[in-house]
Coordinates of C-alpha atoms in Angstrom, one line a residue:
M1 CA 2.4 3.6 53.4
D2 CA 5.8 3.2 51.8
I3 CA 4.2 1.5 48.8
L4 CA 1.7 4.3 48.4
E5 CA 4.4 6.9 48.5
T6 CA 6.5 5.0 46.0
D7 CA 3.6 4.7 43.6
A8 CA 2.8 8.4 43.9
Y9 CA 6.5 9.2 43.3
D10 CA 6.5 7.0 40.2
R11 CA 3.4 8.8 38.9
R12 CA 5.1 12.1 39.4
Q13 CA 8.2 10.9 37.6
R14 CA 6.1 9.7 34.6
R15 CA 4.3 13.0 34.4
N16 CA 7.6 14.9 34.6
M17 CA 9.1 12.7 31.9
S18 CA 6.1 13.2 29.6
C19 CA 6.4 17.0 30.0
A20 CA 10.1 16.9 29.3
L21 CA 9.6 14.7 26.3
F22 CA 6.9 17.1 25.0
F23 CA 9.2 20.1 25.3
S24 CA 12.0 18.3 23.6
L25 CA 9.7 17.6 20.6
L26 CA 8.8 21.3 20.1
P27 CA 11.5 21.8 17.5
F28 CA 10.0 18.9 15.5
F29 CA 6.6 20.4 15.7
L30 CA 8.0 23.8 14.6
S31 CA 9.9 22.4 11.7
T32 CA 6.9 20.5 10.5
V33 CA 4.8 23.7 10.5
V34 CA 7.6 25.4 8.6
Y35 CA 7.6 22.6 6.0
F36 CA 3.9 22.8 5.4
Y37 CA 4.1 26.6 5.3
L38 CA 6.8 26.7 2.7
W39 CA 5.8 23.7 0.6
T40 CA 4.2 24.2 -2.7
P41 CA 3.3 21.3 -5.1
D42 CA 5.1 22.8 -8.1
S43 CA 8.2 24.0 -6.3
T44 CA 11.5 23.3 -8.0
P45 CA 13.6 20.6 -6.3
S46 CA 16.5 22.3 -4.4
I47 CA 18.9 21.7 -1.6
M48 CA 16.8 24.0 0.6
S49 CA 13.6 22.2 0.0
A50 CA 15.3 18.9 0.7
G51 CA 16.7 20.3 4.0
V52 CA 13.3 21.7 5.0
K53 CA 11.6 18.3 4.3
S54 CA 14.1 16.2 6.2
A55 CA 14.5 18.6 9.1
P56 CA 11.6 17.2 11.2
T57 CA 12.9 13.6 10.9
L58 CA 16.4 14.6 11.8
L59 CA 15.1 16.5 14.8
L60 CA 13.2 13.4 15.9
A61 CA 16.5 11.4 15.6
A62 CA 18.2 14.0 17.9
V63 CA 15.4 13.7 20.4
V64 CA 15.6 9.8 20.6
L65 CA 19.4 10.0 20.7
S66 CA 19.3 12.5 23.6
W67 CA 16.9 10.2 25.6
N68 CA 18.2 6.8 24.7
G69 CA 21.9 7.3 24.0
G70 CA 24.2 5.9 21.4
H71 CA 22.9 2.3 21.5
S72 CA 19.8 3.5 19.6
V73 CA 21.9 4.5 16.5
L74 CA 21.5 0.9 15.2
G75 CA 17.8 1.2 15.8
V76 CA 15.2 3.9 15.7
V77 CA 17.8 6.7 15.5
G78 CA 19.5 5.1 12.5
G79 CA 16.1 4.5 10.9
L80 CA 15.2 8.1 11.3
I81 CA 18.5 9.2 9.7
F82 CA 18.0 6.9 6.7
S83 CA 14.4 8.2 6.5
A84 CA 15.8 11.7 6.2
V85 CA 18.1 10.6 3.4
G86 CA 15.1 9.1 1.7
D87 CA 13.2 12.4 2.2
C88 CA 16.0 14.3 0.4
C89 CA 16.2 11.8 -2.5
L90 CA 12.4 11.9 -3.1
I91 CA 12.7 15.6 -3.8
W92 CA 14.2 14.7 -7.1
P93 CA 12.0 12.2 -9.1
E94 CA 15.1 10.6 -10.8
L95 CA 16.4 9.6 -7.3
F96 CA 13.2 7.6 -6.4
L97 CA 15.0 4.3 -6.4
H98 CA 17.7 5.7 -4.1
G99 CA 15.0 7.1 -1.8
M100 CA 13.2 3.8 -1.7
G101 CA 16.5 2.0 -0.8
A102 CA 17.1 4.5 2.0
F103 CA 13.6 3.9 3.5
A104 CA 14.1 0.1 3.1
V105 CA 17.2 0.4 5.3
A106 CA 15.2 2.5 7.7
H107 CA 12.6 -0.2 8.0
L108 CA 15.3 -2.8 8.6
L109 CA 16.8 -0.8 11.4
Y110 CA 13.3 -0.2 13.0
S111 CA 12.8 -4.0 12.8
L112 CA 16.1 -4.6 14.6
S113 CA 15.1 -2.1 17.3
F114 CA 11.7 -3.7 17.8
L115 CA 13.5 -7.1 18.4
S116 CA 15.9 -5.6 21.0
S117 CA 15.6 -6.1 24.7
R118 CA 14.5 -2.5 25.2
Y119 CA 11.0 -3.6 24.2
V120 CA 9.7 -5.5 27.2
S121 CA 6.7 -7.6 26.3
D122 CA 4.4 -10.1 28.0
S123 CA 4.8 -13.4 26.2
S124 CA 1.7 -15.0 27.7
S125 CA 0.1 -17.8 25.6
S126 CA -3.3 -16.2 25.8
S127 CA -2.3 -13.4 23.5
S128 CA 0.3 -15.2 21.4
S129 CA -2.4 -16.7 19.1
W130 CA -3.8 -13.2 18.4
I131 CA -0.3 -11.9 17.6
R132 CA 0.3 -14.8 15.2
L133 CA -3.1 -14.1 13.5
L134 CA -2.2 -10.4 13.1
Y135 CA 1.2 -11.4 11.6
L136 CA -0.6 -13.6 9.1
I137 CA -3.1 -10.8 8.2
L138 CA -0.3 -8.3 7.7
V139 CA 1.6 -10.7 5.4
I140 CA -1.5 -11.5 3.4
L141 CA -2.3 -7.8 2.9
G142 CA 1.3 -7.1 1.8
V143 CA 1.3 -9.9 -0.7
C144 CA -2.2 -8.8 -2.0
F145 CA -1.1 -5.2 -2.4
Y146 CA 2.0 -6.2 -4.4
I147 CA -0.1 -8.5 -6.7
F148 CA -2.5 -5.5 -7.2
L149 CA 0.4 -3.1 -7.9
Y150 CA 2.4 -5.5 -10.2
P151 CA 0.7 -4.6 -13.5
Y152 CA 1.2 -0.9 -12.8
L153 CA 4.9 -1.4 -12.0
Q154 CA 5.4 -3.1 -15.4
K155 CA 4.3 0.1 -17.1
V156 CA 6.7 2.6 -15.5
P157 CA 10.3 3.4 -16.5
N158 CA 13.0 1.2 -14.8
S159 CA 10.4 -1.5 -14.3
D160 CA 13.2 -4.1 -14.4
L161 CA 14.5 -2.5 -11.1
L162 CA 11.2 -1.4 -9.6
V163 CA 9.3 -4.7 -9.9
P164 CA 11.7 -6.6 -7.6
G165 CA 12.7 -3.5 -5.6
V166 CA 9.1 -2.7 -4.6
G167 CA 8.5 -6.4 -3.7
I168 CA 11.5 -6.3 -1.4
Y169 CA 10.4 -3.0 0.1
I170 CA 6.9 -4.3 0.8
G171 CA 8.4 -7.3 2.5
L172 CA 10.6 -5.1 4.7
I173 CA 7.8 -2.7 5.7
S174 CA 5.5 -5.6 6.4
L175 CA 8.2 -7.2 8.6
M176 CA 8.6 -3.9 10.4
G177 CA 4.8 -3.8 11.0
A178 CA 4.7 -7.4 12.2
L179 CA 7.5 -6.8 14.7
A180 CA 5.8 -3.6 15.9
I181 CA 2.8 -5.8 16.8
R182 CA 5.2 -8.0 18.8
T183 CA 6.3 -5.1 20.9
R184 CA 2.7 -4.5 22.2
H185 CA 3.6 -0.8 22.5
V186 CA 0.6 1.3 21.3
A187 CA 2.7 4.2 20.0
T188 CA 5.1 1.9 18.1
L189 CA 2.3 -0.2 16.6
L190 CA 0.2 2.8 15.5
G191 CA 3.3 4.5 14.1
S192 CA 4.3 1.5 12.0
L193 CA 0.8 0.9 10.7
I194 CA 0.3 4.6 9.8
F195 CA 3.7 4.5 8.0
M196 CA 2.4 1.6 5.9
V197 CA -0.8 3.5 5.1
S198 CA 1.3 6.6 4.1
D199 CA 3.5 4.5 1.8
L200 CA 0.5 2.8 0.3
F201 CA -1.1 6.1 -0.6
L202 CA 2.2 7.4 -2.0
A203 CA 2.6 4.2 -4.1
L204 CA -0.9 4.6 -5.5
Q205 CA -0.1 8.1 -6.8
V206 CA 3.5 7.5 -7.9
F207 CA 2.7 4.4 -10.0
K208 CA -0.5 6.0 -11.5
V209 CA -3.0 3.7 -9.9
I210 CA -5.0 6.8 -9.0
E211 CA -4.8 10.3 -10.3
N212 CA -2.7 12.7 -8.3
M213 CA -5.1 14.3 -5.8
Q214 CA -4.9 18.1 -5.1
N215 CA -4.0 17.5 -1.5
G216 CA -2.4 14.0 -2.1
N217 CA 1.1 15.0 -1.0
A218 CA -0.2 16.7 2.1
V219 CA -2.0 13.5 3.1
V220 CA 1.2 11.5 2.6
M221 CA 3.4 13.9 4.5
V222 CA 1.0 14.3 7.4
T223 CA 0.7 10.6 7.9
Y224 CA 4.4 10.2 7.4
Y225 CA 5.4 12.7 10.0
L226 CA 2.8 11.3 12.4
A227 CA 4.2 7.8 11.9
Q228 CA 7.8 8.9 12.6
L229 CA 6.7 10.8 15.7
L230 CA 4.9 7.8 17.1
I231 CA 7.8 5.4 16.4
A232 CA 10.2 7.9 18.0
V233 CA 8.0 8.4 21.1
G234 CA 7.4 4.6 21.3
D235 CA 11.2 4.0 21.4
V236 CA 11.7 6.5 24.3
K237 CA 8.7 5.1 26.2
A238 CA 10.0 1.5 25.7
V239 CA 13.2 2.4 27.6
E240 CA 11.1 3.9 30.4
D241 CA 8.8 0.8 30.5
K242 CA 11.9 -1.5 30.6
D243 CA 13.3 0.5 33.6
N244 CA 9.9 0.3 35.4
F245 CA 9.7 -3.5 34.6
S246 CA 13.2 -4.0 36.0
K247 CA 12.3 -2.2 39.2
W248 CA 9.2 -4.3 39.6
K249 CA 11.2 -7.5 39.2
R250 CA 13.7 -6.4 41.9
S251 CA 10.9 -5.5 44.4

């Protein structure tokens, strides 16, 4: 009877946490709506537009910080903050390299977070072979995409910086995706993969592989905000799962 009562209590606690997390994310949803309401493709770059664009990411950082505390600063919170810096830089085309550098740091911080003890994973041998196979597939896809993009990178201004810079960036985002697979957290994995898809679509437009689509930026931003949301929620859930795992080990 005690076990049943404890299980029911845990389920109520998880429901309460999910509701509290949803309400804490309402400012993020509101700021995202404001961005898409105010955004126009031909708007002049300004401090206000940079602030509106980066606000959802900064609000996500505040949510993760409030749930997980200061130890997450060198992890998902730090990654979200650097992503917001990248958001601001990409408002101005001449700051593209700076924005790419900020996002590269963000991916590195995400990777460090996914390696941390907060992400409890089952290291059973039955699934490790599949994990290694997914690693390999992700690395191969990253290499193939860089090879495909290479001729286009040579044609753009600052190609001497972009050719190696994009290669490093693809390596870091591929590492982030691979480590997200290692966590075995669905939200974290989906967020990382959607982030990669968003950046892939952005690169195809920025480097003139495809013509700029009418709603191309909207597709990039929708997938980008969704990816950041899933990574943030995954980090919060990882702490909850770790606490539940610790309770189970003590029982």
